[in-house]
CSV table of C-alpha atoms in Angstrom, one decimal:
chain,number,residue,atom,x,y,z
U,1,UNK,CA,-11.7,7.4,-7.6
U,2,UNK,CA,-11.3,4.0,-6.0
U,3,UNK,CA,-8.1,3.2,-4.0
U,4,UNK,CA,-7.2,-0.1,-2.6
U,5,UNK,CA,-5.3,0.2,0.7
U,6,UNK,CA,-3.4,-3.0,1.1
U,7,UNK,CA,-1.3,-3.9,4.1
U,8,UNK,CA,0.9,-7.0,4.4
U,9,UNK,CA,2.3,-9.2,7.1
U,10,UNK,CA,2.4,-8.2,10.7
U,11,UNK,CA,0.7,-4.9,10.1
U,12,UNK,CA,-2.3,-6.2,11.9
U,13,UNK,CA,-0.1,-5.8,15.0
U,14,UNK,CA,0.5,-2.1,14.6
U,15,UNK,CA,0.4,-0.3,17.9
U,16,UNK,CA,1.8,-3.4,19.6
U,17,UNK,CA,4.8,-4.4,17.4
U,18,UNK,CA,8.0,-2.4,17.9
U,19,UNK,CA,6.3,0.9,18.7
U,20,UNK,CA,9.7,2.6,18.7
U,21,UNK,CA,9.9,1.8,14.9
U,22,UNK,CA,6.3,1.7,13.8
U,23,UNK,CA,4.5,3.9,16.4
U,24,UNK,CA,1.5,3.4,18.6
U,25,UNK,CA,-1.3,3.8,16.0
U,26,UNK,CA,-3.2,0.6,15.4
U,27,UNK,CA,-4.1,-0.6,12.0
U,28,UNK,CA,-7.7,0.3,12.5
U,29,UNK,CA,-6.7,3.8,13.5
U,30,UNK,CA,-4.4,4.1,10.5
U,31,UNK,CA,-7.2,2.9,8.1
U,32,UNK,CA,-9.7,5.3,9.6
U,33,UNK,CA,-7.3,8.3,9.2
U,34,UNK,CA,-6.4,7.3,5.6
U,35,UNK,CA,-10.0,6.8,4.7
U,36,UNK,CA,-11.0,10.2,6.1
U,37,UNK,CA,-8.1,11.8,4.2
U,38,UNK,CA,-9.1,10.1,1.0
U,39,UNK,CA,-12.8,11.1,1.4
U,40,UNK,CA,-11.7,14.7,1.6
U,41,UNK,CA,-9.9,14.2,-1.8
U,42,UNK,CA,-13.0,12.6,-3.3
U,43,UNK,CA,-11.6,9.1,-3.2
U,44,UNK,CA,-13.1,5.9,-1.8
U,45,UNK,CA,-10.9,3.4,0.1
U,46,UNK,CA,-11.2,-0.3,0.4
U,47,UNK,CA,-8.8,-1.5,3.1
U,48,UNK,CA,-7.5,-5.0,3.3
U,49,UNK,CA,-4.7,-6.8,5.3
U,50,UNK,CA,-3.3,-10.2,5.2
U,51,UNK,CA,-0.2,-12.0,6.5
U,52,UNK,CA,-0.3,-14.5,3.6
U,53,UNK,CA,1.5,-13.9,0.3
U,54,UNK,CA,-1.1,-15.8,-1.6
U,55,UNK,CA,-4.0,-14.0,-0.1
U,56,UNK,CA,-2.4,-10.6,-0.9
U,57,UNK,CA,-2.0,-11.8,-4.5
U,58,UNK,CA,-5.7,-12.8,-4.5
U,59,UNK,CA,-6.7,-9.4,-3.1
U,60,UNK,CA,-4.7,-7.6,-5.8
U,61,UNK,CA,-6.3,-9.8,-8.5
U,62,UNK,CA,-9.8,-9.4,-7.2
U,63,UNK,CA,-9.6,-5.6,-7.1
U,64,UNK,CA,-8.0,-5.1,-10.5
U,65,UNK,CA,-11.2,-3.9,-12.1
U,66,UNK,CA,-12.4,-1.8,-9.1
U,67,UNK,CA,-9.2,0.0,-8.1
U,68,UNK,CA,-7.9,3.1,-9.9
U,69,UNK,CA,-4.9,3.0,-7.7
U,70,UNK,CA,-3.3,1.0,-4.9
U,71,UNK,CA,-1.4,2.1,-1.8
U,72,UNK,CA,0.4,-1.1,-0.7
U,73,UNK,CA,2.6,-1.8,2.3
U,74,UNK,CA,4.0,-5.3,1.5
U,75,UNK,CA,5.9,-5.5,4.8
U,76,UNK,CA,8.8,-7.9,4.7
U,77,UNK,CA,7.5,-9.3,1.4
U,78,UNK,CA,9.0,-6.1,-0.1
U,79,UNK,CA,12.4,-7.5,0.0
U,80,UNK,CA,11.9,-10.9,-1.7
U,81,UNK,CA,8.4,-11.5,-3.1
U,82,UNK,CA,8.7,-11.8,-6.8
U,83,UNK,CA,5.2,-13.3,-6.8
U,84,UNK,CA,3.8,-10.0,-5.4
U,85,UNK,CA,6.0,-8.0,-7.9
U,86,UNK,CA,4.5,-10.1,-10.7
U,87,UNK,CA,1.0,-9.6,-9.4
U,88,UNK,CA,1.3,-5.9,-9.3
U,89,UNK,CA,2.8,-5.9,-12.8
U,90,UNK,CA,0.1,-8.2,-14.2
U,91,UNK,CA,-2.9,-6.1,-13.0
U,92,UNK,CA,-1.6,-2.8,-14.4
U,93,UNK,CA,-3.2,-0.7,-11.7
U,94,UNK,CA,-0.9,2.3,-10.6
U,95,UNK,CA,0.6,1.2,-7.2
U,96,UNK,CA,2.6,3.1,-4.7
U,97,UNK,CA,4.8,1.1,-2.3
U,98,UNK,CA,4.3,2.5,1.3
U,99,UNK,CA,6.3,2.0,4.5
U,100,UNK,CA,5.9,3.5,7.9
U,101,UNK,CA,9.6,3.4,8.7
U,102,UNK,CA,12.6,4.6,6.7
U,103,UNK,CA,13.6,1.4,5.1
U,104,UNK,CA,16.7,3.0,3.7
U,105,UNK,CA,18.1,3.6,7.1
U,106,UNK,CA,17.3,0.1,8.6
U,107,UNK,CA,18.9,-3.3,8.3
U,108,UNK,CA,20.7,-4.0,5.0
U,109,UNK,CA,18.1,-6.5,3.8
U,110,UNK,CA,15.3,-3.9,4.2
U,111,UNK,CA,17.0,-1.6,1.8
U,112,UNK,CA,16.2,-3.9,-1.1
U,113,UNK,CA,12.8,-3.7,-2.8
U,114,UNK,CA,11.8,-6.1,-5.5
U,115,UNK,CA,8.4,-4.3,-5.6
U,116,UNK,CA,9.5,-0.8,-6.3
U,117,UNK,CA,10.3,-1.3,-10.1
U,118,UNK,CA,6.7,-2.1,-10.8
U,119,UNK,CA,5.3,0.7,-8.8
U,120,UNK,CA,4.6,4.3,-9.9
U,121,UNK,CA,6.0,5.6,-6.6
U,122,UNK,CA,7.3,4.9,-3.1
U,123,UNK,CA,6.6,6.6,0.2
U,124,UNK,CA,8.4,5.7,3.4
U,125,UNK,CA,9.8,7.0,6.7
U,126,UNK,CA,7.0,9.3,7.8
U,127,UNK,CA,4.6,7.0,9.6
U,128,UNK,CA,1.0,7.8,8.8
U,129,UNK,CA,2.1,10.7,6.5
U,130,UNK,CA,3.7,8.1,4.1
U,131,UNK,CA,0.2,6.7,3.5
U,132,UNK,CA,-1.4,10.1,3.2
U,133,UNK,CA,1.2,11.1,0.6
U,134,UNK,CA,0.6,7.9,-1.3
U,135,UNK,CA,-3.1,8.7,-1.4
U,136,UNK,CA,-2.3,12.3,-2.6
U,137,UNK,CA,-0.1,10.9,-5.3
U,138,UNK,CA,-2.7,8.5,-6.5
U,139,UNK,CA,-5.4,11.2,-6.5
U,140,UNK,CA,-3.1,13.6,-8.4
U,141,UNK,CA,-2.6,10.9,-11.1
U,142,UNK,CA,-6.3,10.7,-11.6
U,143,UNK,CA,-8.4,7.9,-13.0
U,144,UNK,CA,-6.4,6.0,-15.6
U,145,UNK,CA,-8.2,6.1,-18.9
U,146,UNK,CA,-7.1,2.7,-20.0
U,147,UNK,CA,-8.4,0.8,-17.0
U,148,UNK,CA,-12.0,0.6,-18.3
U,149,UNK,CA,-15.1,1.0,-16.2
U,150,UNK,CA,-14.8,0.5,-12.4
U,151,UNK,CA,-17.8,0.2,-10.2
């Protein structure tokens, strides 16, 4: 099973940015832990990160025939990017929205997700564990039969 691990804006600063909210783990450490977890489950990870909305859309599009599932932390784009929402809907690859923090207990604007309606699940508020649970959820779903051949 192939899983795209996609992280959006400012996640490249994990470990430095608001450690009281996001923790001290760096993005490289997070990717390493998620990759090791996925490998134990028989899944292969491709990890990507961008601060640019257009680049995130390009990454989603370019992985649509490779990925059987996507674990995606869109960062602040969660709350207003209809372009990312449409990209997820258009590629028809099962996607789980992921957040390190509990977005339901933060500022009012963070409680809104325009991404969630086109995702098969949402994991948040547990730091690294949110990502690991998303991987578990995608592996449990299995390889979608209607996605065709993925190499």
